[in-house]
Coordinates of C-alpha atoms in Angstrom, one line a residue:
Chain A
X823 CA 147.4 32.2 -70.0
X824 CA 145.4 31.6 -66.9
X825 CA 148.1 29.3 -65.5
X826 CA 150.7 32.0 -65.8
X827 CA 148.5 34.5 -63.9
X828 CA 147.8 31.8 -61.2
X829 CA 151.5 31.2 -60.9
X830 CA 152.0 34.9 -60.3
X831 CA 149.4 34.8 -57.5
X832 CA 151.1 31.7 -56.1
X833 CA 154.5 33.5 -56.1
X834 CA 152.9 36.4 -54.3
X835 CA 151.6 34.1 -51.5
X836 CA 155.0 32.4 -51.2
X837 CA 156.7 35.8 -50.9
X838 CA 154.2 36.9 -48.2
X839 CA 154.7 33.7 -46.3
X840 CA 158.5 33.9 -46.5
X841 CA 158.7 37.5 -45.3
X842 CA 156.0 36.9 -42.7
X843 CA 154.5 40.3 -43.3
X844 CA 151.0 40.5 -44.7
X845 CA 150.5 44.2 -45.0
X846 CA 149.1 45.6 -48.2
X847 CA 152.4 47.2 -49.5
X848 CA 154.3 43.9 -49.0
X849 CA 151.6 42.0 -51.0
X850 CA 152.0 44.5 -53.8
X851 CA 155.8 44.1 -53.7
X852 CA 155.4 40.4 -53.9
X853 CA 153.0 40.6 -56.8
X854 CA 155.4 42.9 -58.6
X855 CA 158.4 40.6 -58.1
X856 CA 156.4 37.6 -59.4
X857 CA 155.2 39.7 -62.4
X858 CA 158.9 40.6 -63.2
X859 CA 160.1 37.0 -62.9
X860 CA 157.4 35.6 -65.1
X861 CA 157.9 38.3 -67.7
X862 CA 161.6 37.6 -67.9
X863 CA 160.9 33.9 -68.2
X864 CA 158.4 34.6 -70.9
X865 CA 161.0 36.2 -73.1
X866 CA 162.6 32.8 -73.7
X867 CA 159.2 31.4 -75.0
X868 CA 157.5 31.7 -78.3
X869 CA 154.3 33.7 -78.6
X870 CA 152.9 36.8 -76.9
X871 CA 154.6 38.3 -73.9
X872 CA 153.3 38.0 -70.4
X873 CA 152.5 41.8 -69.8
X874 CA 150.5 41.8 -73.0
X875 CA 148.5 38.8 -71.9
X876 CA 147.7 40.4 -68.5
X877 CA 146.7 43.6 -70.2
X878 CA 144.3 41.7 -72.5
X879 CA 142.9 39.8 -69.5
X880 CA 142.3 43.0 -67.6
X881 CA 140.6 44.6 -70.7
X882 CA 138.4 41.6 -71.0
X883 CA 137.6 41.9 -67.2
X884 CA 136.5 45.5 -67.7
X885 CA 134.3 44.6 -70.7
X886 CA 132.8 41.7 -68.7
X887 CA 132.0 44.0 -65.7
X888 CA 130.4 46.5 -68.0
X889 CA 128.1 43.9 -69.6
X890 CA 127.3 42.4 -66.2
X891 CA 126.1 45.8 -64.9
X892 CA 124.2 46.3 -68.2
X893 CA 122.5 42.9 -67.8
X894 CA 121.4 43.8 -64.3
X895 CA 120.1 47.1 -65.4
X896 CA 118.1 45.4 -68.1
X897 CA 116.6 43.0 -65.6
X898 CA 115.8 45.8 -63.2
X899 CA 114.1 47.8 -66.0
X900 CA 112.1 44.7 -66.9
X901 CA 111.0 44.1 -63.3
X902 CA 110.2 47.7 -62.3
X903 CA 108.3 49.0 -65.3
X904 CA 104.8 47.5 -65.7
X905 CA 104.2 45.0 -68.5
X906 CA 106.4 42.2 -69.9
X907 CA 108.2 42.9 -73.1
X908 CA 110.4 39.8 -73.5
X909 CA 110.4 37.6 -76.6
X910 CA 112.2 34.5 -75.3
X911 CA 113.6 31.7 -77.4
X912 CA 115.9 28.7 -76.8
X913 CA 118.7 29.0 -79.3
X914 CA 121.5 26.7 -80.4
X915 CA 125.1 27.9 -80.5
X916 CA 128.1 26.1 -82.0
X917 CA 131.0 25.6 -79.6
X918 CA 132.8 22.8 -81.3
X919 CA 136.1 24.7 -81.3
X920 CA 136.5 24.7 -77.5
X921 CA 137.7 22.2 -75.0
X922 CA 135.9 21.4 -71.7
X923 CA 137.6 24.1 -69.5
X924 CA 137.0 26.8 -72.1
X925 CA 133.4 25.6 -72.5
X926 CA 132.8 25.9 -68.8
X927 CA 134.2 29.5 -68.7
X928 CA 132.1 30.4 -71.8
X929 CA 129.0 29.0 -70.3
X930 CA 129.4 30.8 -67.0
X931 CA 130.1 34.1 -68.7
X932 CA 127.1 33.6 -71.0
X933 CA 124.9 33.2 -68.0
X934 CA 126.1 36.5 -66.6
X935 CA 125.7 38.5 -69.8
X936 CA 122.6 40.4 -70.8
X937 CA 119.5 38.4 -71.5
X938 CA 121.1 35.0 -72.0
X939 CA 121.1 31.8 -69.8
X940 CA 122.6 28.4 -70.6
X941 CA 120.0 25.7 -70.5
X942 CA 121.8 22.6 -71.8
X943 CA 124.9 21.2 -73.5
X944 CA 124.6 18.4 -76.0
X945 CA 126.4 15.2 -75.0
X946 CA 129.1 15.5 -77.6
X947 CA 129.9 19.1 -76.3
X948 CA 129.2 20.5 -79.7
X949 CA 126.1 22.7 -79.2
X950 CA 125.2 25.0 -76.4
X951 CA 121.5 25.6 -75.9
X952 CA 120.9 29.2 -74.7
X953 CA 117.7 30.7 -73.4
X954 CA 117.6 34.2 -74.8
X955 CA 115.3 36.8 -73.3
X956 CA 115.2 39.4 -76.1
X957 CA 115.4 37.3 -79.3
X958 CA 112.8 38.8 -81.7
X959 CA 115.4 38.6 -84.4
X960 CA 117.4 35.3 -84.2
X961 CA 120.4 36.4 -86.1
X962 CA 121.1 39.5 -84.0
X963 CA 120.9 37.5 -80.8
X964 CA 123.4 34.9 -82.3
X965 CA 125.6 37.8 -83.3
X966 CA 125.8 39.1 -79.7
X967 CA 126.7 35.6 -78.5
X968 CA 129.3 35.3 -81.2
X969 CA 130.9 38.6 -80.1
X970 CA 131.4 37.4 -76.6
X971 CA 132.7 34.0 -77.9
X972 CA 135.3 35.8 -80.1
X973 CA 136.4 38.1 -77.3
X974 CA 136.9 35.1 -75.0
X975 CA 138.8 33.2 -77.7
X976 CA 141.1 36.0 -78.6
X977 CA 141.8 37.7 -75.3
X978 CA 141.7 34.9 -72.6
X979 CA 142.4 31.6 -74.3
X980 CA 145.4 32.6 -76.3
Chain B
X79 CA 114.4 53.6 -36.9
X80 CA 116.1 53.8 -33.5
X81 CA 114.0 51.0 -32.0
X82 CA 114.8 48.9 -35.1
X83 CA 118.5 49.6 -34.7
X84 CA 118.6 48.5 -31.1
X85 CA 116.6 45.4 -31.9
X86 CA 118.9 44.4 -34.7
X87 CA 122.0 45.0 -32.5
X88 CA 120.6 43.1 -29.5
X89 CA 119.7 40.2 -31.8
X90 CA 123.1 40.2 -33.5
X91 CA 125.5 40.7 -30.5
X92 CA 124.3 37.9 -28.3
X93 CA 126.3 36.9 -25.2
X94 CA 129.7 37.4 -26.9
X95 CA 129.3 41.2 -26.9
X96 CA 132.0 43.2 -28.4
X97 CA 134.6 40.5 -28.2
X98 CA 135.4 40.3 -31.9
X99 CA 134.6 43.9 -32.8
X100 CA 137.7 45.8 -34.0
X101 CA 136.7 49.5 -33.6
X102 CA 140.0 51.1 -33.1
X103 CA 139.8 54.0 -35.6
X104 CA 137.9 57.2 -35.1
X105 CA 134.5 57.2 -36.8
X106 CA 134.3 59.3 -39.9
X107 CA 131.6 62.0 -40.5
X108 CA 129.9 59.7 -43.1
X109 CA 129.3 56.9 -40.6
X110 CA 125.7 57.8 -39.7
X111 CA 124.8 57.9 -43.4
X112 CA 126.4 54.4 -43.9
X113 CA 124.5 53.0 -40.9
X114 CA 121.2 54.4 -42.2
X115 CA 121.9 52.7 -45.6
X116 CA 122.7 49.4 -43.8
X117 CA 119.5 49.5 -41.9
X118 CA 117.6 50.2 -45.1
X119 CA 119.4 47.3 -46.6
X120 CA 118.4 45.0 -43.8
X121 CA 114.7 46.0 -44.2
X122 CA 114.9 45.5 -48.0
X123 CA 116.6 42.1 -47.7
X124 CA 113.9 40.9 -45.4
X125 CA 111.3 42.2 -47.8
X126 CA 113.1 40.3 -50.6
X127 CA 113.0 37.1 -48.4
X128 CA 109.2 37.6 -48.0
X129 CA 108.9 37.8 -51.8
X130 CA 110.9 34.6 -52.3
X131 CA 108.7 32.9 -49.7
X132 CA 105.7 33.9 -51.7
X133 CA 107.1 32.4 -54.9
X134 CA 108.1 29.3 -52.9
X135 CA 104.5 28.8 -51.7
X136 CA 102.8 29.6 -55.1
X137 CA 105.3 28.3 -57.6
X138 CA 103.6 26.3 -60.4
X139 CA 106.5 24.0 -61.0
X140 CA 109.0 22.4 -58.6
X141 CA 111.9 24.3 -60.3
X142 CA 110.2 27.6 -59.3
X143 CA 110.3 26.6 -55.7
X144 CA 113.9 25.5 -55.8
X145 CA 115.1 28.7 -57.5
X146 CA 113.2 30.8 -54.9
X147 CA 115.1 28.9 -52.2
X148 CA 118.4 29.7 -54.1
X149 CA 117.5 33.4 -54.1
X150 CA 116.5 33.1 -50.4
X151 CA 120.0 31.8 -49.6
X152 CA 121.6 34.7 -51.4
X153 CA 119.5 37.2 -49.6
X154 CA 120.6 35.6 -46.3
X155 CA 124.2 36.0 -47.4
X156 CA 123.6 39.6 -48.2
X157 CA 122.0 40.2 -44.8
X158 CA 125.0 38.6 -43.0
X159 CA 127.4 40.8 -45.0
X160 CA 125.4 43.8 -44.0
X161 CA 125.7 42.7 -40.4
X162 CA 129.5 42.4 -40.9
X163 CA 129.7 46.0 -42.1
X164 CA 127.5 47.3 -39.3
X165 CA 129.5 45.6 -36.5
X166 CA 132.9 45.9 -38.2
X167 CA 133.5 42.3 -37.2
X168 CA 135.4 39.6 -39.1
X169 CA 133.7 36.4 -37.9
X170 CA 130.3 37.0 -39.6
X171 CA 131.8 36.6 -43.1
X172 CA 132.5 33.0 -42.3
X173 CA 128.8 32.5 -41.7
X174 CA 128.1 34.2 -45.1
X175 CA 130.4 31.9 -46.9
X176 CA 128.9 28.8 -45.2
X177 CA 125.4 29.9 -46.0
X178 CA 126.4 30.4 -49.7
X179 CA 128.0 27.0 -49.9
X180 CA 125.0 25.2 -48.3
X181 CA 122.6 27.0 -50.6
X182 CA 124.6 26.0 -53.7
X183 CA 124.8 22.4 -52.6
X184 CA 121.1 22.2 -51.9
X185 CA 120.3 23.7 -55.3
X186 CA 122.4 21.1 -57.0
X187 CA 120.8 18.3 -55.0
X188 CA 117.3 19.5 -55.8
X189 CA 118.2 19.9 -59.5
X190 CA 119.4 16.2 -59.6
X191 CA 116.1 15.3 -58.0
X192 CA 113.9 17.2 -60.5
X193 CA 115.9 15.8 -63.4
X194 CA 115.4 12.2 -62.3
X195 CA 111.7 12.8 -61.4
X196 CA 110.3 12.0 -64.9
X197 CA 112.3 8.8 -65.4
X198 CA 111.3 7.6 -61.9
X199 CA 107.6 8.0 -62.5
X200 CA 107.8 6.3 -66.0
X201 CA 109.6 3.2 -64.7
Chain C
X1269 CA 139.0 64.3 -45.5
X1270 CA 140.7 61.2 -44.2
X1271 CA 141.1 57.8 -45.7
X1272 CA 138.3 56.5 -43.5
X1273 CA 135.9 59.1 -45.0
X1274 CA 136.8 58.1 -48.5
X1275 CA 136.4 54.5 -47.6
X1276 CA 133.0 55.2 -46.1
X1277 CA 131.9 57.1 -49.2
X1278 CA 132.9 54.2 -51.5
X1279 CA 131.2 51.8 -49.0
X1280 CA 127.9 53.7 -49.2
X1281 CA 127.9 53.6 -53.0
X1282 CA 128.7 49.9 -53.1
X1283 CA 126.1 49.1 -50.4
X1284 CA 123.4 51.0 -52.2
X1285 CA 124.1 49.3 -55.5
X1286 CA 124.2 45.9 -53.8
X1287 CA 121.0 46.4 -51.9
X1288 CA 119.2 47.7 -55.0
X1289 CA 120.2 44.7 -57.2
X1290 CA 119.4 42.1 -54.5
X1291 CA 116.0 43.6 -54.1
X1292 CA 115.4 43.7 -57.8
X1293 CA 116.4 40.0 -58.0
X1294 CA 113.7 39.2 -55.4
X1295 CA 111.1 41.3 -57.3
X1296 CA 112.1 39.5 -60.5
X1297 CA 111.6 36.1 -58.9
X1298 CA 108.0 37.1 -58.2
X1299 CA 107.2 39.1 -61.4
X1300 CA 108.7 37.3 -64.4
X1301 CA 106.5 34.7 -66.1
X1302 CA 108.2 31.3 -66.2
X1303 CA 111.1 29.5 -64.5
X1304 CA 113.7 30.3 -67.3
X1305 CA 113.0 34.1 -67.0
X1306 CA 113.1 33.9 -63.2
X1307 CA 116.5 32.1 -63.4
X1308 CA 117.8 35.2 -65.4
X1309 CA 116.8 37.4 -62.4
X1310 CA 118.2 35.2 -59.7
X1311 CA 121.6 34.4 -61.3
X1312 CA 122.5 37.9 -62.5
X1313 CA 121.1 40.0 -59.7
X1314 CA 122.3 37.8 -56.9
X1315 CA 125.9 37.8 -58.2
X1316 CA 126.2 41.6 -58.6
X1317 CA 124.3 42.2 -55.3
X1318 CA 126.7 40.0 -53.3
X1319 CA 129.6 41.6 -55.1
X1320 CA 128.5 45.1 -54.1
X1321 CA 127.8 44.2 -50.5
X1322 CA 131.2 42.4 -50.1
X1323 CA 133.0 45.4 -51.6
X1324 CA 131.2 47.6 -49.1
X1325 CA 132.6 45.4 -46.3
X1326 CA 136.1 45.7 -47.8
X1327 CA 135.9 49.5 -48.1
X1328 CA 134.5 50.0 -44.6
X1329 CA 136.5 47.6 -42.5
X1330 CA 139.6 47.2 -44.6
X1331 CA 141.6 44.6 -42.6
X1332 CA 143.3 41.8 -44.5
X1333 CA 141.1 39.1 -43.0
X1334 CA 137.9 40.8 -44.2
X1335 CA 139.4 41.5 -47.6
X1336 CA 140.4 37.9 -48.1
X1337 CA 137.0 36.5 -47.0
X1338 CA 135.1 39.0 -49.0
X1339 CA 137.1 38.2 -52.1
X1340 CA 136.4 34.5 -51.5
X1341 CA 132.7 35.1 -51.2
X1342 CA 132.7 37.1 -54.5
X1343 CA 134.6 34.4 -56.4
X1344 CA 132.3 31.7 -55.0
X1345 CA 129.2 33.7 -55.9
X1346 CA 130.6 34.2 -59.5
X1347 CA 131.1 30.4 -59.8
X1348 CA 128.1 29.1 -57.9
X1349 CA 125.2 31.3 -59.3
X1350 CA 125.7 30.4 -63.0
X1351 CA 126.3 26.7 -62.3
X1352 CA 123.2 26.4 -60.1
X1353 CA 121.0 28.2 -62.6
X1354 CA 122.3 26.1 -65.4
X1355 CA 121.5 22.9 -63.5
X1356 CA 118.0 24.1 -62.6
X1357 CA 117.2 25.1 -66.2
X1358 CA 118.4 21.7 -67.5
X1359 CA 116.4 19.9 -64.9
X1360 CA 113.3 21.9 -65.6
X1361 CA 113.6 21.2 -69.3
X1362 CA 114.1 17.5 -68.7
X1363 CA 111.1 17.4 -66.4
X1364 CA 109.1 18.9 -69.3
X1365 CA 108.1 22.2 -67.7
X1366 CA 105.6 24.1 -69.7
X1367 CA 107.2 27.3 -71.1
X1368 CA 105.7 30.7 -71.2
X1369 CA 103.1 30.9 -74.0
X1370 CA 104.9 33.8 -75.6
X1371 CA 108.1 31.8 -76.1
X1372 CA 108.9 31.9 -79.8
X1373 CA 110.9 28.7 -80.4
X1374 CA 112.6 25.9 -78.6
X1375 CA 115.4 24.4 -80.5
X1376 CA 116.5 22.1 -77.6
X1377 CA 113.1 20.5 -77.7
X1378 CA 113.4 20.1 -81.5
X1379 CA 116.7 18.4 -81.2
X1380 CA 115.4 16.1 -78.4
X1381 CA 112.5 15.2 -80.6
X1382 CA 114.7 14.5 -83.6
X1383 CA 116.9 12.4 -81.4
X1384 CA 113.8 10.4 -80.2
X1385 CA 112.6 10.1 -83.8
X1386 CA 109.3 11.9 -83.2
X1387 CA 107.8 14.6 -85.2
X1388 CA 108.7 18.1 -83.9
X1389 CA 106.0 19.0 -81.5
X1390 CA 105.7 21.6 -78.8
X1391 CA 106.6 24.5 -81.1
X1392 CA 103.4 25.9 -82.5
X1393 CA 104.6 29.4 -82.7
X1394 CA 107.5 28.5 -85.0
X1395 CA 105.1 27.1 -87.6
X1396 CA 103.0 30.2 -87.6
X1397 CA 106.0 32.5 -88.1
X1398 CA 106.9 31.0 -91.4
X1399 CA 110.2 29.6 -92.8
X1400 CA 112.2 32.9 -92.8
X1401 CA 112.2 32.9 -89.0
X1402 CA 112.9 29.2 -88.8
X1403 CA 116.1 28.1 -87.1
X1404 CA 119.1 28.1 -89.4
X1405 CA 122.6 26.8 -88.9
X1406 CA 121.5 23.9 -86.8
X1407 CA 122.3 20.3 -87.3
X1408 CA 121.3 19.6 -90.8
X1409 CA 121.7 16.4 -92.8
X1410 CA 125.5 16.6 -93.1
X1411 CA 126.1 17.3 -89.4
X1412 CA 125.9 14.5 -86.9
X1413 CA 122.7 15.0 -84.8
X1414 CA 123.6 15.9 -81.2
X1415 CA 123.0 13.2 -78.7
X1416 CA 120.9 14.5 -75.9
X1417 CA 121.2 13.3 -72.3
X1418 CA 118.2 12.2 -70.3
X1419 CA 119.9 12.5 -66.9
X1420 CA 121.4 15.5 -65.2

C-alpha cells in the first residue's frame, strides 16, 4: 500500500523534472497522471483497487490528526490546571501479528496518541511495553490501544 | 514591543541584510497582526527555553536532563521558523532542519550512554 | 480580500496553535512528576508545535522552496520525536529510574524480574490493589516468556 503511494510521488517528481516546470498546477497535474497510471495498472492485480486504498489512507490520516490534537489538548489541560490527576501504568500489549516495519509504524503512532508512550519492545518482538497516563482501568486502556492497532491493520497495512 | 522588534531584526539580519528576502508582493492588511503574533511567539519560545533550562539544572535523573535538552532543541527550531516567517526568507529553514537533526542525534547518543551506565558501573 | 490576506489569516491561526503547544510542552517538562510523564509532554507537544509553525511559514511565504523545506521539517519531526522519546524511556528504565510513587503497576519490571528469576519486586501498589486489578493476558505458563534486553 505504502509502496504504491510512494511510487505515485516518485512519478510526480519524474514528471516535474521532465517538464522542467515546478509550479503548483504542474505538480498537481503530475500527481494526477501518476494516480491514473497506477490505478489502471492496479486493475490487472488481485485485491482492493488503488483509489480505495488511497481513500482509506487519507481517512486514517484524518483520524490520526484528530487524535493527535486530542492528545495535545489533554496534555495542555493536565499542565495548565493545578493538581495532578494521572494514574500511570506500564502495560504490555501483544503485537505478535506484525512484522518489523509495521511494528515501527505502530510504535510511532502509539507515542503520538493520547496518554500513551512506548517504553520498550521485548527481544522477540512479541510484546510492546506502553506507559499509559490515564490507566485507572486496565482493560479500557488496552481497548483504546487495540482500536488504534485494528485501524492501522485494516486501513494502512492491507 | 517596538524596541524588541528592532532588536530582534538587528540581531537576525546581520551583515547580509535583505539579500535573501523575497518581499515582492504587496503586504496584506493582516500583516501587522501576524507580526505581533510572531513577536509574542518569540517571547514565549524564549520563556519555554528558560523553563527547559530550569529542568536541566534541577532534574533528579539523568534522563530528565537529556529530555529537557531535547525540548530545548525543538524550541530553537520553532524560534528559527518564526524568524523565517518574519523575514519571509528561505535560508533560515535550513538552519531549522539542521538544529532538529543535531538535537535528535544528541538525544540518541545520550540515550545510549544512559542505557550503558548501569552495566559499566557493575563491571 | 486577496489570496495574500487569506494566507495571512491561516498563517495567524497556525502560528497561534504552534506557539501555544510549544509553550505547553515546556510547561509540562517542568510540571509533570517523573521522566515518563515528561516524555509524554515533550514528544506530543513538540511535534504538533513544529507542525503548526511550519504550516504558518508555508501559508505566509508560499514559495516552492519554503513549502518543500517545511514539509521536510514536519516529516522529520514526526519521525524523530517518537523515536527519541522511546529511546530515552527505554534507557531510563534500564538505568532503574525510580518511578512516580502514584504509578500503579510496572509490567515491564515484572517481566524483567521473571526473566532474571527473581521474585517480583518494585510493584507494591499492585499487591495492595488485589487480584482483580492484576495484569491479565500477559505471558503465562503456556506462552514463552519474553527475553528482555539489557542494552539499548
